[in-house]
Coordinates of C-alpha atoms in Angstrom, one line a residue:
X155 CA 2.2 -14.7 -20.4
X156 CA 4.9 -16.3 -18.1
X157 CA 8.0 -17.2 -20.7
X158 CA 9.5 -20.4 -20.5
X159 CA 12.2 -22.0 -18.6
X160 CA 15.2 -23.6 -20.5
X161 CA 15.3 -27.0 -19.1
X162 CA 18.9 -28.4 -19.0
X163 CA 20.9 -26.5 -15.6
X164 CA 19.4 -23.9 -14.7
X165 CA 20.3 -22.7 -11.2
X166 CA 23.2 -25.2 -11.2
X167 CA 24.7 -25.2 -7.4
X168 CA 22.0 -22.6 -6.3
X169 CA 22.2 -22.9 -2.1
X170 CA 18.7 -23.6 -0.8
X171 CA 19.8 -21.7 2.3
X172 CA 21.4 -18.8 1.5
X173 CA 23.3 -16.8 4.2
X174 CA 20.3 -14.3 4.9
X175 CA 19.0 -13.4 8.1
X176 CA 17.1 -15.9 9.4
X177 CA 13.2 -15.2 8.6
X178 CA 11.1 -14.5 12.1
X179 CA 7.9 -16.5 9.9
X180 CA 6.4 -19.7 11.7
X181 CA 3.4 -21.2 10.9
X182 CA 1.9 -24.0 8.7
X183 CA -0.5 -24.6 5.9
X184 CA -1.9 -27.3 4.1
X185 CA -2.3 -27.7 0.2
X186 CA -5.2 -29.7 -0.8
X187 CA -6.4 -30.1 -4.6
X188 CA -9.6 -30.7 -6.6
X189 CA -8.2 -33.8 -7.7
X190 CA -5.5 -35.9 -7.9
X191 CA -2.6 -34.6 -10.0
X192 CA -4.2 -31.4 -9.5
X193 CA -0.9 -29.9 -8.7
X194 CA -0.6 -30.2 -5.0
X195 CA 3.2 -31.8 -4.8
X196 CA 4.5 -29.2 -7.1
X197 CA 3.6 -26.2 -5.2
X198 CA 3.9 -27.3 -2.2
X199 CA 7.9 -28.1 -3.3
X200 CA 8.0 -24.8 -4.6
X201 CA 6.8 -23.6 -1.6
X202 CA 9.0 -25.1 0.1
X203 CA 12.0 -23.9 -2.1
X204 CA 10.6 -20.9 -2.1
X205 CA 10.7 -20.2 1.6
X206 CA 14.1 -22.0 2.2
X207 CA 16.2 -19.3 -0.4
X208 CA 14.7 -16.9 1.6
X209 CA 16.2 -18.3 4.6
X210 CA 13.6 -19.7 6.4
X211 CA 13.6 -23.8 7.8
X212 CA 10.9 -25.2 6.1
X213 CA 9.5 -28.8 6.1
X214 CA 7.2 -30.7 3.8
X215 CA 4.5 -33.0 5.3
X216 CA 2.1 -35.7 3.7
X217 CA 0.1 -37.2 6.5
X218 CA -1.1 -39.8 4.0
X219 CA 0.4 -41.0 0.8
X220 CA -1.1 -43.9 -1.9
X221 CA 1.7 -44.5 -3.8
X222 CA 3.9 -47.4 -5.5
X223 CA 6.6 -44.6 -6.0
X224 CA 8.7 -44.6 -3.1
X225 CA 12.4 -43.6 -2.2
X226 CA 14.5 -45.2 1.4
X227 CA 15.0 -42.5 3.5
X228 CA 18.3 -42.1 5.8
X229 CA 16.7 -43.6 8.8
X230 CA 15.9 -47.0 6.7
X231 CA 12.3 -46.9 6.2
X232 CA 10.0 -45.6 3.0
X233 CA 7.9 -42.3 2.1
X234 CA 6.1 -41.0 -1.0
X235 CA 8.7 -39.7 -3.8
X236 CA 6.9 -36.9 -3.9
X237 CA 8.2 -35.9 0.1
X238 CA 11.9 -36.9 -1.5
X239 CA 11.4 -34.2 -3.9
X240 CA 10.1 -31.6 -1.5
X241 CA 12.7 -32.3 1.1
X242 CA 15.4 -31.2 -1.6
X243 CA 13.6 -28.4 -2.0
X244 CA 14.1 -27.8 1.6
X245 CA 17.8 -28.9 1.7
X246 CA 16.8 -31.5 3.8
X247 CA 17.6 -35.5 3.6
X248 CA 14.4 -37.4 2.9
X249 CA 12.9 -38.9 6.4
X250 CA 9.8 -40.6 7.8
X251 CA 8.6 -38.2 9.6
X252 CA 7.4 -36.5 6.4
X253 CA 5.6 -39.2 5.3
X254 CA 4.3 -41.7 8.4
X255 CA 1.6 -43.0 6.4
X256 CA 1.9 -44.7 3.0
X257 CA -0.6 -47.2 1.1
X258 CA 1.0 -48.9 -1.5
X259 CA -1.3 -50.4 -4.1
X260 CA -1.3 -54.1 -4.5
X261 CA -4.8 -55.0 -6.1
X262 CA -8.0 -53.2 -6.9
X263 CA -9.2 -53.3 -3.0
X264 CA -5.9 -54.1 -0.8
X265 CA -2.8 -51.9 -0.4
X266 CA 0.7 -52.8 1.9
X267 CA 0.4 -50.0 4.7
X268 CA 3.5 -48.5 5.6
X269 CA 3.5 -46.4 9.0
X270 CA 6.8 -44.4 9.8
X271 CA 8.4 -46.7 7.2
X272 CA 7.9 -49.8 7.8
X273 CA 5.6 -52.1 6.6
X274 CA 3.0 -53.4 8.9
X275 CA 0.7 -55.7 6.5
X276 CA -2.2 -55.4 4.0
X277 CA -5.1 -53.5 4.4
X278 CA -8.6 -53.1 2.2
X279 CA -10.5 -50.1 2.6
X280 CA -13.1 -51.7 5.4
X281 CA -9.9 -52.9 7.1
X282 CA -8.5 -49.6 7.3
X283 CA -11.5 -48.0 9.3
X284 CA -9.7 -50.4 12.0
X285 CA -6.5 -48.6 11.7
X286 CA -7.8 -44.7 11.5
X287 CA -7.3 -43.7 15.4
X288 CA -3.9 -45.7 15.7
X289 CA -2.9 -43.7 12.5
X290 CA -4.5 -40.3 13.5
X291 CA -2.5 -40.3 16.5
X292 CA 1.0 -41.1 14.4
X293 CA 0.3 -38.8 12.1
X294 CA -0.3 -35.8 15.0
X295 CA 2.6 -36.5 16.7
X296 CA 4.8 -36.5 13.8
X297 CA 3.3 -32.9 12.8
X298 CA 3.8 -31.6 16.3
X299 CA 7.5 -32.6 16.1
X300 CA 7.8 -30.9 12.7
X301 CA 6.1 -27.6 13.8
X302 CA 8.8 -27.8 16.9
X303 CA 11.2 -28.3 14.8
X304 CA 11.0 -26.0 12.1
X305 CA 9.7 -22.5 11.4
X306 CA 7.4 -23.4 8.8
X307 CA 5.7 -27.0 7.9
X308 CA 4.0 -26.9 4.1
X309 CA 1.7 -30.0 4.1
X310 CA 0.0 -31.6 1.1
X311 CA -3.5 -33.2 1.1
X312 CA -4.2 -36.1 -0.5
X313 CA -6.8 -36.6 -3.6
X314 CA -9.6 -34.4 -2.8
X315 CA -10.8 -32.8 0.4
X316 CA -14.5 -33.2 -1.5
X317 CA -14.4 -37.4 -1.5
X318 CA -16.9 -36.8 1.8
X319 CA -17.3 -40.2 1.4
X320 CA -13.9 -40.8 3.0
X321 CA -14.1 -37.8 5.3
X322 CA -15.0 -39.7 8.5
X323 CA -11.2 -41.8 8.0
X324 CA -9.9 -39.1 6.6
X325 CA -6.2 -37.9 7.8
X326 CA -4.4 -35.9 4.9
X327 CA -7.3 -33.0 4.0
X328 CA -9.7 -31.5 6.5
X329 CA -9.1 -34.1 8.7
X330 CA -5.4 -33.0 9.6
X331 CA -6.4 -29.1 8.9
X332 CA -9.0 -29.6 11.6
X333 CA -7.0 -31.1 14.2
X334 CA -4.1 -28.8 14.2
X335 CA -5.9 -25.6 12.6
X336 CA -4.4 -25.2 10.0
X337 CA -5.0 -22.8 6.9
X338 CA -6.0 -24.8 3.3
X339 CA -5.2 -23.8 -0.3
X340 CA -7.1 -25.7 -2.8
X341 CA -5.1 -25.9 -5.9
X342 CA -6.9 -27.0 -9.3
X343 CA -5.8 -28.0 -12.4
X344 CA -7.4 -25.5 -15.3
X345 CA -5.2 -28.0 -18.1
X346 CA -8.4 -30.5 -17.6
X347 CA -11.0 -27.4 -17.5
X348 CA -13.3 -26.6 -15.3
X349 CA -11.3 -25.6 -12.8
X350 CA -13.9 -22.4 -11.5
X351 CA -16.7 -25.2 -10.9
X352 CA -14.0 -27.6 -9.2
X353 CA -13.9 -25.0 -6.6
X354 CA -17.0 -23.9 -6.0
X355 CA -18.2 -27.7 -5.6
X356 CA -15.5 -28.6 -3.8
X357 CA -16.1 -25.6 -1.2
X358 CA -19.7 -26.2 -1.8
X359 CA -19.6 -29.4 -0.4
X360 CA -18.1 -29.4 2.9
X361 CA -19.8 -29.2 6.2
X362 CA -19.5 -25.5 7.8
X363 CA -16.5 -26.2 10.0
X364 CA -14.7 -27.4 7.1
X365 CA -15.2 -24.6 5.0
X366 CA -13.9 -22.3 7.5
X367 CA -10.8 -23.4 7.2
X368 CA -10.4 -23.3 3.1
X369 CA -8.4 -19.7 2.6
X370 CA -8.5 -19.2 -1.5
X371 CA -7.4 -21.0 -4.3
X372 CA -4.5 -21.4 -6.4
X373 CA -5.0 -22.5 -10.3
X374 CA -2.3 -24.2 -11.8
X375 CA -1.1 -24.9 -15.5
X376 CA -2.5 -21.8 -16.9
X377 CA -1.7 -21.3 -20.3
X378 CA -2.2 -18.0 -22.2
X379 CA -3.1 -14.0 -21.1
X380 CA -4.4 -14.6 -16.9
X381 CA -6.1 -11.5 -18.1
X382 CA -8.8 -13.6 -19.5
X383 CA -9.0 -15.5 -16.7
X384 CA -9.6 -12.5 -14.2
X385 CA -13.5 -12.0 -14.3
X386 CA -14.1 -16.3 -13.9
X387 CA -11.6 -15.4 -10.7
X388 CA -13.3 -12.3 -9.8
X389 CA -17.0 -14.2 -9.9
X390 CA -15.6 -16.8 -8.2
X391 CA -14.4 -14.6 -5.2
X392 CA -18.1 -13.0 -5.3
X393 CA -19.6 -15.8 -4.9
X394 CA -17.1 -17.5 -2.4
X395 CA -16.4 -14.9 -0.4
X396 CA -12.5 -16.7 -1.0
X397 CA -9.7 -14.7 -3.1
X398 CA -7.2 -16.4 -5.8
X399 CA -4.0 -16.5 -4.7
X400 CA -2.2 -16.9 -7.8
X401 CA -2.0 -18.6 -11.4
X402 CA 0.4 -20.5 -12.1
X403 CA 1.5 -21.1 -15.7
X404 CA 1.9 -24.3 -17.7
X405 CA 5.6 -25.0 -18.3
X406 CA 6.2 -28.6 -19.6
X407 CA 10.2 -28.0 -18.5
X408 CA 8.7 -29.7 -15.1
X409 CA 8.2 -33.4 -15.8
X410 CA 10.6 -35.3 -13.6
X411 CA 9.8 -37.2 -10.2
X412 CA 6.1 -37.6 -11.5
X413 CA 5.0 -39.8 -8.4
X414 CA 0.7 -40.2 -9.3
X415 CA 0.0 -42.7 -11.3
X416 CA -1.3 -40.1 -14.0
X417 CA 2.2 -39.0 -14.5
X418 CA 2.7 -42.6 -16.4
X419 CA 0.2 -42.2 -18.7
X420 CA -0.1 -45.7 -21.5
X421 CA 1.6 -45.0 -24.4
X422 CA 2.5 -41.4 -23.4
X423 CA 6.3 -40.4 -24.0
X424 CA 8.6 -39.3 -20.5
X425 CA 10.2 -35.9 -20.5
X426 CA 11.0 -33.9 -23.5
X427 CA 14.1 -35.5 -24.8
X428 CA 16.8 -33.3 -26.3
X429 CA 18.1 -33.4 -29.5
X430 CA 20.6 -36.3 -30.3
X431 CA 24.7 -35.7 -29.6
X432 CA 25.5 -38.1 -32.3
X433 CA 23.5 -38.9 -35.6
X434 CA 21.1 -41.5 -34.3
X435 CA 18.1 -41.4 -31.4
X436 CA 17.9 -44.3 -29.0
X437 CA 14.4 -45.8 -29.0
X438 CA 13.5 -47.2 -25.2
X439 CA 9.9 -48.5 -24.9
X440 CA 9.4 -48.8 -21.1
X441 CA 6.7 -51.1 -19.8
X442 CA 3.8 -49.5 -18.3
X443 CA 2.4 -52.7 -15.9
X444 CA -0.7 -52.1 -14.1
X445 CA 0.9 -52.0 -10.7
X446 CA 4.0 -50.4 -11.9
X447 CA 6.5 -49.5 -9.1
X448 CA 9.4 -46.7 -8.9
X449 CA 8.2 -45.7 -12.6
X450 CA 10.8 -42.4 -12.1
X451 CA 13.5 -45.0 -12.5
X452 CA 13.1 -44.4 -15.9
X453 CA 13.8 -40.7 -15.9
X454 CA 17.0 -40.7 -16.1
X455 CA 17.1 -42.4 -19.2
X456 CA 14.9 -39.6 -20.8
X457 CA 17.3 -36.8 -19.1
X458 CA 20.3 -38.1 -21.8
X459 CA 20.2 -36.0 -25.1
X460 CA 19.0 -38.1 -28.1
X461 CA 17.1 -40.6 -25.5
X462 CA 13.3 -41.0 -26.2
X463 CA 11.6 -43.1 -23.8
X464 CA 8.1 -43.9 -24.4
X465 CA 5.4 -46.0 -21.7
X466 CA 4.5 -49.0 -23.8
X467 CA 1.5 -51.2 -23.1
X468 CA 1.1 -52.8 -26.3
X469 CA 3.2 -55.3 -27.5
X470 CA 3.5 -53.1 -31.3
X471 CA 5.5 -50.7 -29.2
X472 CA 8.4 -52.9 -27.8
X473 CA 8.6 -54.2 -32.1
X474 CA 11.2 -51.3 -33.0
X475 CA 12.2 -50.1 -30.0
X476 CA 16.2 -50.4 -28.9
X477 CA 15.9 -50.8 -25.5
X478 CA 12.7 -52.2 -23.7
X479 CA 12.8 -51.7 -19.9
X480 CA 10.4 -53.7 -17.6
X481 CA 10.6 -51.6 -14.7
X482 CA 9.3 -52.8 -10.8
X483 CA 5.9 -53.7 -9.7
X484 CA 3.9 -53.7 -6.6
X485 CA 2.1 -57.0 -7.6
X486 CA 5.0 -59.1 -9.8
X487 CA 3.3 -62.0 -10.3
X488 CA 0.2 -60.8 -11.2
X489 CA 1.7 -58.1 -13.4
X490 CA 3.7 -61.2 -15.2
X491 CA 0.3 -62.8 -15.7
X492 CA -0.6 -59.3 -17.6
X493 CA 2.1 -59.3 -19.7
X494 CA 1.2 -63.3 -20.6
X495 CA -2.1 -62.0 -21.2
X496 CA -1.3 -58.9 -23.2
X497 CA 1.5 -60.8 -25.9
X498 CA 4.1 -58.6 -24.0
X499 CA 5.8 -61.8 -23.1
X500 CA 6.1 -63.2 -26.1
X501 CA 7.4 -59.9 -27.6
X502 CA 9.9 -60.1 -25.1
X503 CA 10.9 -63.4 -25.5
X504 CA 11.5 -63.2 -29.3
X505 CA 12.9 -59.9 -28.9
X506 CA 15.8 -61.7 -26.5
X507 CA 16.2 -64.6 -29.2
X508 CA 17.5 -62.2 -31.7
X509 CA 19.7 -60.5 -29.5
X510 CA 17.6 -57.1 -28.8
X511 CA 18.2 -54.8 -25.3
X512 CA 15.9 -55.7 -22.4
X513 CA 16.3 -54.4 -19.1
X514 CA 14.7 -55.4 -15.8
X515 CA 14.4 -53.9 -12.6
X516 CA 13.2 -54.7 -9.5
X517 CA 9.6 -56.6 -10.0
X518 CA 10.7 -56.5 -13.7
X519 CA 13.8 -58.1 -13.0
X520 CA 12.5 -60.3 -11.1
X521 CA 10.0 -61.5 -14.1
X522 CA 13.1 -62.2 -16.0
X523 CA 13.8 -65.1 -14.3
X524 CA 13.0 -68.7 -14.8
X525 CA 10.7 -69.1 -11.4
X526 CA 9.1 -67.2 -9.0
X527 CA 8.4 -68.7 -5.5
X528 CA 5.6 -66.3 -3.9
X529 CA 3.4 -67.1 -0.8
X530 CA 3.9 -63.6 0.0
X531 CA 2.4 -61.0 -1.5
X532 CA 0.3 -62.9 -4.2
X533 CA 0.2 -66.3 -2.3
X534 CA 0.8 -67.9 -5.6
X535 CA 3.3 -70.5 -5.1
X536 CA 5.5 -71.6 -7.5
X537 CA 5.4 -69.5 -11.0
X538 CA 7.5 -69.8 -13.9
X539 CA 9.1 -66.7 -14.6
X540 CA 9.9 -65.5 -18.6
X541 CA 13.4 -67.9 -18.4
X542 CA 15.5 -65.0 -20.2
X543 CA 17.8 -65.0 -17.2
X544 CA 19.0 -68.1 -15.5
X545 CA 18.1 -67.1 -12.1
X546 CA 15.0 -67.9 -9.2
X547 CA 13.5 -65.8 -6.9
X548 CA 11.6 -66.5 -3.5
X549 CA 9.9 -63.8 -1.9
X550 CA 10.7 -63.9 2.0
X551 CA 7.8 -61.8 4.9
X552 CA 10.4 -59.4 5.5
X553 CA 11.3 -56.4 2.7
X554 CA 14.1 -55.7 2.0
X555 CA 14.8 -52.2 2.5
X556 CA 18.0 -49.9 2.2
X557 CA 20.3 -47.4 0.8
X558 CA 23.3 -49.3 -1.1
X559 CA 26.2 -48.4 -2.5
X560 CA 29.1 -50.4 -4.5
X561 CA 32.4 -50.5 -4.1
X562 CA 33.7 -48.1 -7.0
X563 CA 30.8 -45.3 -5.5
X564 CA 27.4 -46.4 -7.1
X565 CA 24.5 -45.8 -5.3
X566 CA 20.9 -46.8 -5.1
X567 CA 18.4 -48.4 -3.0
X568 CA 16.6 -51.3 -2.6
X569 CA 12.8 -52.2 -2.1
X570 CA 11.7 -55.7 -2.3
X571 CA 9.9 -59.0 -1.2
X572 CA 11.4 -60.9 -3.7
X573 CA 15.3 -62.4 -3.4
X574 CA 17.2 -64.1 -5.6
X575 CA 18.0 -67.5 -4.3
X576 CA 20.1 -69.2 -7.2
X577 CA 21.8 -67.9 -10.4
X578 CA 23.9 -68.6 -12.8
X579 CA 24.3 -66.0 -14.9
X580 CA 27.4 -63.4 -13.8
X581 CA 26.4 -60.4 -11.7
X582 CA 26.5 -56.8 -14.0
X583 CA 28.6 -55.1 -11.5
X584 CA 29.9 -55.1 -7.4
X585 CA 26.8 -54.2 -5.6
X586 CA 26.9 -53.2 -1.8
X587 CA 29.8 -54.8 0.3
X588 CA 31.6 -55.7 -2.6
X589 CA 29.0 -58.7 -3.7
X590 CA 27.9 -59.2 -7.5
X591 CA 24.4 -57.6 -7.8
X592 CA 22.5 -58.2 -10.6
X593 CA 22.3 -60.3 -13.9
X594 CA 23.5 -60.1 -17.5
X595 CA 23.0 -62.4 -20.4
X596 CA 24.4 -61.4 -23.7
X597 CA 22.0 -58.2 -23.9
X598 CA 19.9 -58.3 -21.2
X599 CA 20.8 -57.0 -17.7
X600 CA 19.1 -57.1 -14.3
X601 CA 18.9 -55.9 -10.9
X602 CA 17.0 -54.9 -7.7
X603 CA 18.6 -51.5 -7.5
X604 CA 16.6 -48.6 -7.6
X605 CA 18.3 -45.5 -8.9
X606 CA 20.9 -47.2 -10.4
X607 CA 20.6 -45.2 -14.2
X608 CA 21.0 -41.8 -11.5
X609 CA 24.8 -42.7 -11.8
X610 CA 25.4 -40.5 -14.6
X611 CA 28.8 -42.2 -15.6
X612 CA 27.7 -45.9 -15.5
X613 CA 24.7 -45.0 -17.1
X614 CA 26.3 -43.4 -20.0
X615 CA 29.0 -46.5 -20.5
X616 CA 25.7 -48.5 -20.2
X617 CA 23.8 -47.0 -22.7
X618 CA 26.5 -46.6 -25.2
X619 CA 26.8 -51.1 -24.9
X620 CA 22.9 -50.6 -25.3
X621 CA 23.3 -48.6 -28.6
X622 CA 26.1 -50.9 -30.0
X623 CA 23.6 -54.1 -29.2
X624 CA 20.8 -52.3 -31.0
X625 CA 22.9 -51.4 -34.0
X626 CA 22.5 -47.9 -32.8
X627 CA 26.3 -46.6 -33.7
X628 CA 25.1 -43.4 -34.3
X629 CA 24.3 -42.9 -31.1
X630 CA 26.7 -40.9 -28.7
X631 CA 26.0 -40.5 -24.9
X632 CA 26.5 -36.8 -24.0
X633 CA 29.5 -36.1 -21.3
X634 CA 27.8 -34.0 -18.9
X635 CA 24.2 -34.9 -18.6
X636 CA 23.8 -34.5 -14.6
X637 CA 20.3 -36.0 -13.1
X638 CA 21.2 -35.1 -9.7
X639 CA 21.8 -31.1 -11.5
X640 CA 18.5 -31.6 -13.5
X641 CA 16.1 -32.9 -10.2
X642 CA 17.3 -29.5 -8.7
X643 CA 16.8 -27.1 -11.7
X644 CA 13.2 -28.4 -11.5
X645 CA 12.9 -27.4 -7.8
X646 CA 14.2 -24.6 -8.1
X647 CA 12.0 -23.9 -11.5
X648 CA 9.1 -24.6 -9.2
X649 CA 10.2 -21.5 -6.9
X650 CA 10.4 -19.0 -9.9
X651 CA 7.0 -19.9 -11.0
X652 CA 5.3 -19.3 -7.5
X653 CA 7.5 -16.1 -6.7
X654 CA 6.0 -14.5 -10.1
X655 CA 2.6 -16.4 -10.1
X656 CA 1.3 -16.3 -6.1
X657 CA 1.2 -13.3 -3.8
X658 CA 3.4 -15.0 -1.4
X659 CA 3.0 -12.3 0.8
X660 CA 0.0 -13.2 1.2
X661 CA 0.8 -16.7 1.6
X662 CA 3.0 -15.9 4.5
X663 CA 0.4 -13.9 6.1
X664 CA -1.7 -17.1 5.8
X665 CA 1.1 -18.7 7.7
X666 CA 1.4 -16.2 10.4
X667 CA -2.0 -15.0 10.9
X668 CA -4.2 -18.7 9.8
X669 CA -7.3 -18.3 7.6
X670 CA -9.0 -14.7 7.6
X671 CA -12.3 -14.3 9.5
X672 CA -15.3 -13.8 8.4
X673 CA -15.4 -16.0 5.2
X674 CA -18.7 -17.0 4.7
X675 CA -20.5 -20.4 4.4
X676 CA -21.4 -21.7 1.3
X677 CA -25.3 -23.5 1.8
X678 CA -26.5 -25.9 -1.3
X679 CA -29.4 -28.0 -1.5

């Protein structure tokens, strides 16, 4: 069995490009998955740190993204956090061209589509069928430039290559792999079981020409002896024709920048917190709305020794919590309707009156408010707000969209509809260009910042205000919690576990040499 990492610093100050010779590899692969959360971001980051300590210039890719996690990227526009996360592990800055497509979830059946960054209007899924050839040809000419660009391009698929509903629209599985030939590795998740059949089927499935390009597979989260594990792997290649390329283990060290939707589970606690500095824990109940937004905000918080945070999404859960956090939202008014609905609200509202932590941020700052002015993005009007902050907000067509940083050397970003037009509560610190940004009323703070708690030095003096408010005295914020050190521990974590889990030679013969021939066609009636 694979041994555990220690979380906290590992590889502290490791250079993603180390001076080696140059690698002569070039090529490029794509990672699909039997499902979502399968484990498709993580290796291909991984991958992609992998390939860049060995020298060589790597790039991630996601032609198509559904996500409400998002970062800013240098050139001002907006990509998957899950590209942000890979580009590190490239030593690269985030940018667009790793991410030119991006539906952002704002209902059941519509999502905001943002190509190269920028937002370009709503779409539902007949809609989009519209958009597919437009798209197609963005998303080939920003792989071209990558391959030119780089020696190696690692691309990620999106959900399942198997959904053949989708596969006439599709642009992220055997779609992309088809029009620029390139190799696939299907990884699965064993964790949920099943993970031998999820192959097969989703081999099984495809039409001929889409089979030939699936290489092998990769299983991921593999806990125990893989010795156990070989005959299922060695049936599997009988009958496939299709070798494993690795297994790798489950290590529950790897939790942060958790970009699906299934990495905010209800109820489900975030990270594994480490034991307390002083004699007290801090208790933060974090909101989990159904359209929740930038949910890694949170992270931080759960990085700090002695910090439990927790996903909340009954109102029992905020009761004895010290800190309850309302982070952003894709759809704020109708996530403010939930919360009415769910006696979150209320909880809130009392929890205020007697003087208990709140924070807001984004969307959830935003709720805080005492109105809401949207003909935007719920075309709702005029909505009263939860009137714990004295401030309004009117959501304008244009979003707001940018890398900020204060004065005194914070630094965050902003994504948002919504702007606050009047308030009267002081701001909580000098935002970008020297202007107050945010609110704060006795013990509850606000603001559109994203990243914000990735300061590690306001964030501490923050949260030891937060412990004093919540009669937490016992609390004491350790001095050298680093997020920025911790985000690239788990990169590099990711590497060690595919050098000692994949043959990566193999992997970069893939690159080189593009799917073996020969491999048969799977026929099932």
């Amino acid at each position: 069995a694979v041994r555990a990492h220690p979380r906290r610093h590992r590889h502290r100050g490791r250079d993603p490009h180390p001076a080696v010779t140059p690698s002569p590899l070039s090529g490029a692969l794509l990672v699909a998955g039997t499902t979502s959360d399968a484990g498709k971001s993580v290796l291909v980051a991984g991958l992609c740190r992998l390939l860049a300590r060995r020298g060589v210039r790597v790039a991630p890719f996601k032609a198509q993204n559904m996500s409400n996690n998002s970062v800013v990227t240098l050139d001002g526009g907006e990509i998957g956090r899950a590209q942000a996360l890979q580009a590190r592990a490239c030593g690269l800055e985030p940018s667009v061209r790793f991410n030119p497509v991006l539906l952002k979830p704002g209902g059941d059946r519509t999502s905001q589509l943002v190509v190269r960054g920028r937002a370009t209007g709503s779409v539902g899924a007949r809609d989009y069928m519209a958009h597919r050839e437009a798209l197609r040809a963005v998303v080939a000419e920003d792989l071209a430039s990558l391959r030119a660009d780089f020696d190696v391009v690692i691309c990620e698929g999106a959900g399942s290559p198997a959904e053949i509903n989708l596969r006439a629209t599709d642009l992220a599985n055997l779609g992309l792999a088809r029009a620029a030939d390139l190799p696939v590795l299907v990884v699965g998740d064993i964790d949920r079981g099943g993970v031998l059949a999820h192959f097969f089927g989703t081999l099984a499935i495809l039409d001929p020409a889409d089979q030939a390009l699936i290489a092998g597979f990769v299983v991921n989260k593999f806990r125990g002896d893989p010795a156990l594990l070989q005959p299922g792997l060695d049936t599997l290649r009988d009958r496939t024709g299709r070798r494993t390329y690795g297994v790798v283990p489950f290590d529950d060290a790897l939790w942060l920048d958790a970009e699906d939707s299934l990495g905010t589970t209800a109820d489900a606690p975030v990270g594994r917190p480490g034991r307390p500095v002083g004699t007290q824990w801090l208790r933060v109940a974090a909101v989990r709305l159904p359209r929740v937004s930038n949910s890694t905000d949170v992270e931080a918080l759960a990085c700090e020794p002695g910090v439990s945070v927790q996903w909340a999404t009954d109102p029992s859960r905020l009761a004895d919590a010290d800190l309850v956090v309302l982070p952003g939202s894709k759809a704020t008014v109708h996530d403010l309707e939930w919360l009415r609905r769910t006696g979150i609200a209320d909880e809130i509202t009392r929890r205020v009156e007697r003087g208990g932590p709140v924070l807001g941020i984004c969307g959830g700052y935003q709720m805080l408010g005492r109105r809401i002015l949207d003909d935007v993005e719920s075309g709702s009007g005029a909505v009263a707000g939860l009137g714990v902050l004295d401030l309004d907000i009117e959501f304008g067509p244009d979003k707001v969209l940018r890398r900020v940083q204060s004065p005194t050397g914070l630094r965050g970003y902003e994504i948002h509809h919504g702007r606050v037009v009047r308030s009267a509560d002081p701001a909580w610190f000098d935002g970008a260009d020297g202007a107050g940004e945010g609110s704060v009323r006795g013990a509850v703070w606000g603001t559109h910042w994203h990243g914000l708690l990735e300061n590690d030095g306001f964030r501490r003096d923050w949260l030891t205000e937060v412990a004093v408010r919540a009669d937490r005295r016992g609390f004491v914020s350790a001095p050298d919690t680093d997020v920025d050190a911790e985000r690239t521990a788990q990169v590099d974590l990711l590497a060690d576990l595919v050098e000692n889990s994949l043959d990566v030679e193999a992997v970069t013969t893939l690159l080189a040499e593009g799917v073996p021939a020969g491999l048969p066609v799977l026929t099932v009636r």
